[in-house]
Short mmCIF file of C-alpha atoms in Angstrom, two decimals:
data_model
loop_
_atom_site.label_atom_id
_atom_site.label_comp_id
_atom_site.label_asym_id
_atom_site.label_seq_id
_atom_site.Cartn_x
_atom_site.Cartn_y
_atom_site.Cartn_z
CA MET E 1 -168.96 24.43 81.69
CA ILE E 2 -170.25 27.44 79.79
CA ASP E 3 -168.45 30.78 79.75
CA ILE E 4 -168.34 32.23 83.27
CA ALA E 5 -169.51 35.68 82.17
CA VAL E 6 -172.54 34.12 80.49
CA LEU E 7 -173.21 31.92 83.52
CA ASN E 8 -173.17 34.94 85.81
CA LYS E 9 -175.75 36.69 83.62
CA LEU E 10 -177.98 33.62 83.56
CA ASN E 11 -177.63 33.27 87.34
CA ALA E 12 -178.89 36.82 88.02
CA PRO E 13 -180.88 37.24 91.27
CA THR E 14 -184.41 37.14 89.82
CA ARG E 15 -186.16 34.99 87.26
CA GLU E 16 -187.13 38.06 85.27
CA GLU E 17 -183.50 39.18 85.04
CA ARG E 18 -182.31 35.70 84.11
CA ILE E 19 -184.82 35.36 81.27
CA ALA E 20 -184.10 38.89 80.04
CA ASN E 21 -180.36 38.16 80.08
CA LEU E 22 -180.93 34.91 78.19
CA LYS E 23 -182.68 36.83 75.42
CA GLU E 24 -179.65 39.11 75.16
CA VAL E 25 -177.12 36.26 75.28
CA LEU E 26 -178.97 34.38 72.54
CA LYS E 27 -178.41 37.25 70.09
CA ASP E 28 -174.72 36.28 69.92
CA THR E 29 -174.99 32.53 70.57
CA VAL E 30 -174.36 29.85 67.98
CA PHE E 31 -175.37 26.47 69.37
CA PRO E 32 -173.83 23.21 68.15
CA PRO E 33 -176.09 20.76 66.32
CA MET E 34 -178.38 18.71 68.54
CA VAL E 35 -177.30 15.09 68.99
CA LEU E 36 -180.34 12.82 69.03
CA GLN E 37 -178.75 10.44 71.56
CA TYR E 38 -177.90 13.21 74.02
CA ILE E 39 -180.67 13.39 76.59
CA ASN E 40 -180.50 14.00 80.33
CA ASN E 41 -183.63 14.10 82.46
CA HIS E 42 -181.96 14.71 85.84
CA ILE E 43 -180.48 18.20 85.93
CA HIS E 44 -180.42 19.92 89.31
CA THR E 45 -180.70 23.69 89.52
CA THR E 46 -180.33 26.37 92.16
CA TYR E 47 -183.78 25.34 93.41
CA SER E 48 -182.00 22.40 95.05
CA PHE E 49 -178.21 22.55 94.72
CA SER E 50 -176.35 23.41 91.54
CA PRO E 51 -174.19 26.10 89.94
CA TYR E 52 -176.96 26.55 87.38
CA SER E 53 -180.22 28.46 87.62
CA PRO E 54 -183.02 26.84 85.59
CA THR E 55 -182.24 29.32 82.79
CA ALA E 56 -178.51 28.58 82.92
CA ALA E 57 -179.18 24.83 83.01
CA VAL E 58 -181.21 24.98 79.80
CA TYR E 59 -178.56 27.08 78.06
CA ALA E 60 -175.70 24.83 79.22
CA ALA E 61 -177.54 21.68 78.16
CA ARG E 62 -178.22 23.09 74.71
CA MET E 63 -174.62 24.30 74.43
CA GLU E 64 -173.41 20.71 74.96
CA GLY E 65 -175.58 19.45 72.12
CA LEU E 66 -178.42 17.92 74.11
CA CYS E 67 -181.61 17.53 72.12
CA THR E 68 -183.72 17.51 75.27
CA ALA E 69 -183.21 18.03 78.99
CA GLY E 70 -185.09 17.58 82.25
CA ILE E 71 -185.15 19.49 85.53
CA ILE E 72 -185.09 17.51 88.78
CA ASP E 73 -184.71 19.30 92.12
CA HIS E 74 -184.82 17.93 95.66
CA ASP E 75 -188.14 18.53 97.46
CA SER E 76 -189.04 21.26 94.97
CA ILE E 77 -190.47 21.85 91.52
CA SER E 78 -190.34 25.63 91.85
CA GLY E 79 -187.73 26.04 89.11
CA ALA E 80 -189.86 24.25 86.52
CA GLU E 81 -191.75 27.22 85.07
CA GLU E 82 -188.52 29.14 84.50
CA PHE E 83 -186.97 26.00 82.96
CA LEU E 84 -189.89 25.75 80.55
CA GLU E 85 -189.72 29.44 79.66
CA ALA E 86 -185.98 29.28 78.98
CA ALA E 87 -186.39 26.09 76.93
CA LYS E 88 -188.93 27.80 74.69
CA LEU E 89 -186.44 30.60 74.03
CA VAL E 90 -183.67 28.18 73.00
CA ASP E 91 -186.17 26.01 71.10
CA MET E 92 -185.42 22.81 73.02
CA PRO E 93 -188.06 20.28 74.17
CA VAL E 94 -187.78 19.60 77.90
CA THR E 95 -189.37 17.59 80.68
CA ILE E 96 -189.99 18.61 84.28
CA GLY E 97 -189.99 16.74 87.57
CA MET E 98 -188.58 16.57 91.08
CA GLU E 99 -186.94 14.21 93.54
CA ALA E 100 -187.84 13.23 97.09
CA ARG E 101 -186.83 10.83 99.83
CA VAL E 102 -189.72 8.48 100.55
CA SER E 103 -190.42 6.56 103.75
CA MET E 104 -190.80 2.84 103.11
CA GLU E 105 -192.51 2.36 106.48
CA GLY E 106 -195.32 -0.18 106.22
CA THR E 107 -193.84 -1.87 103.14
CA ARG E 108 -191.69 -4.99 102.81
CA LEU E 109 -188.67 -2.65 102.53
CA GLU E 110 -189.22 -0.99 105.91
CA GLY E 111 -185.91 -0.75 107.76
CA ARG E 112 -183.86 -1.98 104.79
CA ARG E 113 -181.27 -0.08 102.77
CA THR E 114 -182.22 0.56 99.18
CA ASN E 115 -180.72 3.50 97.28
CA ASN E 116 -179.89 5.90 100.11
CA PRO E 117 -176.25 5.98 101.27
CA ASP E 118 -177.14 7.81 104.48
CA GLN E 119 -180.24 6.09 105.81
CA VAL E 120 -182.09 2.77 105.81
CA GLY E 121 -185.84 2.61 105.23
CA VAL E 122 -185.88 5.74 103.09
CA SER E 123 -185.66 5.58 99.28
CA TYR E 124 -184.97 8.22 96.69
CA MET E 125 -187.72 8.50 94.10
CA THR E 126 -188.40 10.89 91.26
CA ILE E 127 -191.66 12.36 90.02
CA GLN E 128 -191.35 12.81 86.26
CA GLY E 129 -193.44 13.91 83.31
CA VAL E 130 -195.40 16.36 85.46
CA PRO E 131 -198.27 18.05 83.57
CA HIS E 132 -197.52 21.76 83.60
CA ASP E 133 -200.79 22.72 85.25
CA LYS E 134 -199.92 20.53 88.27
CA ILE E 135 -196.76 22.35 89.35
CA ALA E 136 -198.61 24.29 92.05
CA THR E 137 -200.20 21.09 93.39
CA LEU E 138 -196.77 19.55 93.98
CA THR E 139 -195.46 22.75 95.55
CA GLU E 140 -198.28 22.76 98.09
CA PHE E 141 -197.91 19.05 98.82
CA PHE E 142 -194.21 19.39 99.64
CA ARG E 143 -194.44 22.63 101.64
CA PRO E 144 -194.76 20.93 105.07
CA TYR E 145 -192.00 18.46 104.19
CA GLN E 146 -189.71 21.35 103.29
CA GLN E 147 -190.45 22.94 106.65
CA ALA E 148 -189.58 19.70 108.44
CA ARG E 149 -186.31 19.59 106.54
CA HIS E 150 -185.45 23.11 107.67
CA GLU E 151 -185.86 21.95 111.27
CA ARG E 152 -183.52 18.99 110.76
CA ASN E 153 -181.03 21.21 108.92
CA ARG E 154 -180.91 23.56 111.91
CA LYS E 155 -180.08 20.62 114.17
CA MET E 156 -177.29 19.52 111.82
CA ILE E 157 -175.85 23.05 111.82
CA ALA E 158 -175.74 22.81 115.61
CA LYS E 159 -173.78 19.56 115.28
CA ILE E 160 -171.32 21.21 112.86
CA ASN E 161 -170.79 24.03 115.37
CA ALA E 162 -170.23 21.50 118.15
CA LEU E 163 -167.58 19.76 116.03
CA LEU E 164 -166.02 22.98 114.75
CA PRO E 165 -166.79 25.79 117.24
CA SER E 166 -164.70 28.36 115.39
CA MET E 167 -167.02 28.17 112.38
CA ASP E 168 -170.01 29.67 114.21
CA LEU E 169 -172.43 28.86 111.39
CA ASP E 170 -175.92 30.31 111.50
CA TYR E 171 -178.66 28.69 109.41
CA ASP E 172 -180.53 31.91 108.65
CA ARG E 173 -177.42 34.01 108.03
CA ASP E 174 -175.07 31.54 106.32
CA VAL E 175 -177.18 28.78 104.74
CA LEU E 176 -180.55 30.12 103.58
CA PRO E 177 -179.03 32.91 101.44
CA LEU E 178 -177.18 30.20 99.45
CA SER E 179 -180.51 28.61 98.54
CA MET E 180 -183.78 29.45 96.82
CA ALA E 181 -185.75 28.67 99.99
CA ALA E 182 -187.56 32.01 99.76
CA GLU E 183 -189.11 30.71 96.52
CA ASN E 184 -189.85 27.20 97.82
CA GLY E 185 -186.50 25.79 96.74
CA GLY E 186 -185.05 22.81 98.56
CA VAL E 187 -182.23 23.07 101.11
CA THR E 188 -179.96 20.02 101.26
CA GLU E 189 -176.90 18.76 103.13
CA ARG E 190 -174.85 20.21 100.28
CA HIS E 191 -176.04 23.69 101.25
CA LEU E 192 -174.78 23.10 104.79
CA MET E 193 -171.39 21.98 103.49
CA TYR E 194 -171.28 24.88 101.03
CA ALA E 195 -171.83 27.32 103.89
CA LEU E 196 -169.02 25.61 105.80
CA ALA E 197 -166.78 25.79 102.72
CA LYS E 198 -167.43 29.51 102.34
CA LYS E 199 -166.74 30.16 106.03
CA LEU E 200 -163.48 28.19 105.87
CA THR E 201 -162.37 30.11 102.79
CA GLN E 202 -163.15 33.40 104.52
CA GLN E 203 -161.13 32.36 107.56
CA VAL E 204 -157.99 30.83 106.03
CA GLY E 205 -158.06 31.68 102.33
CA LYS E 206 -157.20 29.33 99.48
CA GLY E 207 -154.10 27.31 98.68
CA GLU E 208 -151.53 26.40 101.35
CA GLY E 209 -153.62 27.87 104.14
CA MET E 210 -156.60 25.70 103.24
CA VAL E 211 -154.52 22.53 102.88
CA LYS E 212 -153.00 23.15 106.30
CA LYS E 213 -156.39 23.90 107.89
CA LEU E 214 -157.98 20.73 106.48
CA SER E 215 -155.04 18.70 107.78
CA GLU E 216 -155.49 20.27 111.22
CA MET E 217 -159.16 19.23 111.03
CA GLY E 218 -158.04 15.61 110.59
CA LEU E 219 -158.61 15.26 106.85
CA ASN E 220 -156.15 13.26 104.77
CA LEU E 221 -156.34 14.79 101.31
CA SER E 222 -155.65 12.74 98.21
CA GLU E 223 -153.23 14.03 95.60
CA LYS E 224 -156.20 15.12 93.47
CA GLN E 225 -157.87 16.94 96.38
CA THR E 226 -154.63 18.70 97.32
CA ALA E 227 -154.22 19.86 93.73
CA GLN E 228 -157.78 21.21 93.78
CA MET E 229 -157.16 23.11 97.01
CA MET E 230 -153.97 24.60 95.54
CA ASP E 231 -155.77 25.78 92.40
CA THR E 232 -156.65 29.20 93.75
CA GLU E 233 -157.79 30.52 90.36
CA TYR E 234 -160.56 27.96 89.84
CA PRO E 235 -163.83 29.96 89.89
CA PHE E 236 -165.73 27.20 91.70
CA TYR E 237 -163.14 26.55 94.40
CA GLU E 238 -165.77 26.18 97.12
CA TYR E 239 -167.54 23.45 95.12
CA ASP E 240 -164.38 21.32 95.22
CA LEU E 241 -164.00 22.09 98.92
CA LEU E 242 -167.65 21.19 99.48
CA GLY E 243 -167.01 17.74 98.00
CA ILE E 244 -164.14 17.16 100.41
CA LEU E 245 -166.16 18.37 103.41
CA LYS E 246 -169.24 16.35 102.45
CA SER E 247 -167.33 13.07 102.54
CA ALA E 248 -165.66 13.95 105.83
CA PHE E 249 -168.42 15.60 107.83
CA VAL E 250 -171.88 14.57 106.62
CA PRO E 251 -171.52 11.10 108.23
CA GLN E 252 -170.63 12.83 111.51
CA ILE E 253 -173.47 15.33 111.56
CA PHE E 254 -176.19 13.44 109.70
CA ILE E 255 -179.55 13.11 111.47
CA ASP E 256 -182.04 10.61 110.09
CA ALA E 257 -184.82 12.19 108.07
CA THR E 258 -188.29 11.33 109.39
CA ASP E 259 -191.03 13.95 109.19
CA GLU E 260 -189.69 15.34 105.90
CA CYS E 261 -190.15 12.03 104.05
CA PRO E 262 -193.64 11.35 102.69
CA LYS E 263 -194.94 7.79 103.00
CA LEU E 264 -194.83 5.73 99.84
CA LYS E 265 -198.60 5.30 99.71
CA ASP E 266 -199.03 9.08 99.82
CA MET E 267 -196.55 9.53 96.98
CA VAL E 268 -198.32 6.91 94.87
CA LYS E 269 -201.64 8.72 95.43
CA LEU E 270 -200.10 12.13 94.69
CA CYS E 271 -198.65 10.97 91.38
CA ALA E 272 -201.92 9.33 90.40
CA ASP E 273 -203.77 12.55 91.23
CA VAL E 274 -201.45 14.75 89.13
CA ASP E 275 -200.95 12.11 86.42
CA ALA E 276 -197.14 11.97 86.74
CA PHE E 277 -194.69 9.06 86.78
CA LEU E 278 -193.40 7.98 90.20
CA CYS E 279 -190.02 6.33 89.59
CA TYR E 280 -187.87 4.26 91.92
CA ALA E 281 -184.25 5.38 91.42
CA TYR E 282 -182.03 2.31 91.12
CA LEU E 283 -178.56 2.83 92.58
CA GLY E 284 -176.97 -0.63 92.79
CA ASP E 285 -174.09 -1.86 94.92
CA VAL E 286 -170.80 -0.04 94.49
CA GLY E 287 -167.72 -2.27 94.40
CA ASN E 288 -165.00 -0.87 92.22
CA SER E 289 -166.77 2.37 91.31
CA VAL E 290 -167.51 2.50 87.58
CA THR E 291 -167.10 6.28 87.66
CA GLY E 292 -164.18 6.19 90.09
CA ASP E 293 -165.76 8.61 92.55
CA LYS E 294 -167.95 6.43 94.77
CA LYS E 295 -166.86 4.52 97.86
CA ALA E 296 -167.67 0.82 98.08
CA GLN E 297 -171.08 0.26 99.68
CA LYS E 298 -173.89 -2.29 99.55
CA PHE E 299 -177.30 -1.10 98.42
CA GLU E 300 -180.27 -3.03 97.00
CA ASP E 301 -178.66 -5.64 94.75
CA ASP E 302 -178.82 -8.54 97.23
CA TYR E 303 -182.61 -8.29 97.33
CA LEU E 304 -183.43 -6.50 94.10
CA ASP E 305 -186.20 -9.00 93.36
CA ASP E 306 -187.77 -7.98 96.67
CA VAL E 307 -187.51 -4.31 95.68
CA PHE E 308 -189.48 -5.02 92.51
CA GLU E 309 -192.05 -7.04 94.44
CA CYS E 310 -192.47 -4.07 96.77
CA LEU E 311 -192.87 -1.63 93.88
CA LYS E 312 -195.50 -3.89 92.34
CA GLU E 313 -197.38 -4.25 95.65
CA GLU E 314 -197.37 -0.51 96.33
CA GLY E 315 -198.30 0.66 92.83
CA VAL E 316 -194.99 2.09 91.60
CA LYS E 317 -194.77 1.46 87.86
CA SER E 318 -191.55 3.19 86.76
CA VAL E 319 -187.82 2.87 87.41
CA THR E 320 -185.10 5.41 86.65
CA TYR E 321 -181.42 4.54 86.43
CA MET E 322 -178.06 5.88 85.30
CA PRO E 323 -176.26 3.67 82.76
CA THR E 324 -172.90 5.34 83.36
CA ARG E 325 -172.96 4.53 87.09
CA ASN E 326 -173.49 0.75 86.89
CA THR E 327 -171.73 -2.32 85.52
CA PRO E 328 -173.06 -4.12 82.42
CA GLU E 329 -174.08 -7.03 84.66
CA GLN E 330 -176.08 -4.76 86.96
CA LEU E 331 -177.79 -3.10 84.02
CA GLN E 332 -178.66 -6.40 82.36
CA ARG E 333 -180.25 -7.70 85.55
CA LEU E 334 -182.11 -4.45 86.23
CA ARG E 335 -183.48 -4.17 82.71
CA GLY E 336 -184.56 -7.80 82.82
CA LEU E 337 -186.53 -7.18 86.01
CA CYS E 338 -188.06 -4.03 84.52
CA ASP E 339 -189.28 -6.11 81.58
CA GLN E 340 -190.50 -8.89 83.86
CA TYR E 341 -192.51 -6.49 86.03
CA GLY E 342 -193.67 -4.23 83.20
CA MET E 343 -191.82 -1.18 84.53
CA PHE E 344 -191.53 1.98 82.45
CA GLN E 345 -187.79 2.72 82.22
CA VAL E 346 -186.51 6.29 82.53
CA SER E 347 -182.99 7.67 82.70
CA GLY E 348 -181.03 10.71 83.78
CA GLU E 349 -177.73 11.40 85.54
CA ASP E 350 -177.38 13.98 88.30
CA ILE E 351 -175.93 17.33 87.32
CA ASN E 352 -175.14 19.35 90.43
CA SER E 353 -171.53 20.51 90.13
CA PRO E 354 -169.53 22.59 87.64
CA ARG E 355 -167.07 19.85 86.64
CA GLN E 356 -169.79 17.56 85.25
CA SER E 357 -170.74 17.23 81.61
CA PHE E 358 -174.43 17.27 80.74
CA VAL E 359 -173.78 14.59 78.12
CA ILE E 360 -174.45 10.93 78.94
CA LYS E 361 -172.11 9.14 76.55
CA ALA E 362 -173.73 5.79 77.38
CA MET E 363 -176.76 6.93 75.40
CA GLU E 364 -174.75 6.42 72.21
CA ASN E 365 -175.12 2.66 72.84
CA PRO E 366 -178.13 1.34 70.85
CA LEU E 367 -178.93 -0.84 73.88
CA PHE E 368 -180.35 2.25 75.59
CA ALA E 369 -182.51 3.46 72.71
CA ASN E 370 -185.56 2.69 74.85
CA LEU E 371 -184.44 5.37 77.32
CA ILE E 372 -184.34 7.97 74.56
CA ASP E 373 -187.83 6.91 73.47
CA ALA E 374 -188.97 7.17 77.10
CA THR E 375 -187.78 10.77 77.28
CA TRP E 376 -189.97 11.75 74.35
CA ARG E 377 -192.85 9.90 75.98
CA LEU E 378 -192.38 12.00 79.14
CA ILE E 379 -192.38 15.21 77.10
CA GLU E 380 -195.48 14.17 75.17
CA HIS E 381 -197.24 13.11 78.38
CA GLU E 382 -196.74 16.37 80.23
CA ASN E 383 -197.72 18.50 77.24
CA ARG E 384 -201.04 16.77 76.57
#
């Protein structure tokens, strides 16, 4: 995490202020050398959910030694132009894209769980290597889907209030101001939980009071979670609280996404029209979590061959995955299928919380050199 004072400047309310502040900050900044293996094409910003504005994300990535970085936000590409502008100032090549949940209705994966922990028949996919003159096209395409998501979010807020009447959350008052919705940013379940976290902190404070309140709400905190709730000086206290609340309450209030998920055939056509890469995001079954932070759950591994057959049938030609999140056996199988089906392989690991490092250490393994090459291909593609 970069210096908090710098972060606050780079998270100023408007894009113009953020860029102006970056120019000032750079006068006194000495960046570390770039590491050629350090790439990350999946950095979330405040245009979905993240402690980093697009400007702050670029600065933080460069400060950790990344030689290139990529913006990916949920249902939105509205932070991309700022990301590009900031990247030019720090002299770092970048790539732009976005992420969406896609309905698999009408395909062989209809009604089956793939890479979505919350819902069957809906798959996460990324749009990457977006030509810079097509940003507005994507924004217009996703506008009605964003509106549909707002409607579902309002219903989930009602469910939170039914579960926890004393919270009295209001979507317009408590949630939207935490987002960039006014500038076509995405609003996710994390925003709902963040609003709940802020309301809880207002009501009971931090430390002992919060631990007691969470216990009264039926939550059994781990030793690590209790320590986080007792750390009243941590500047991102509500982010830790959000993580606790998300695990406990999202399953209780979740409503299946329908109208906000474009059909796969429409996504394939969109990406062909804008000349971008539509990528299926491989998740893989979680047994003993490689990263230690995921609960055991079955995803697409039992029928991964079927997933690739579906991608081939529907015209999806790229796969993105996260080497740190999977076992060597999963990665070997996945990469073999990518080769067999002629899939373009892309990588990136979600950055959406302050405790995460932007660095993907797995990229130091020569096995993944193709993913570094792919990043430069994305950058070259979108700058043609």
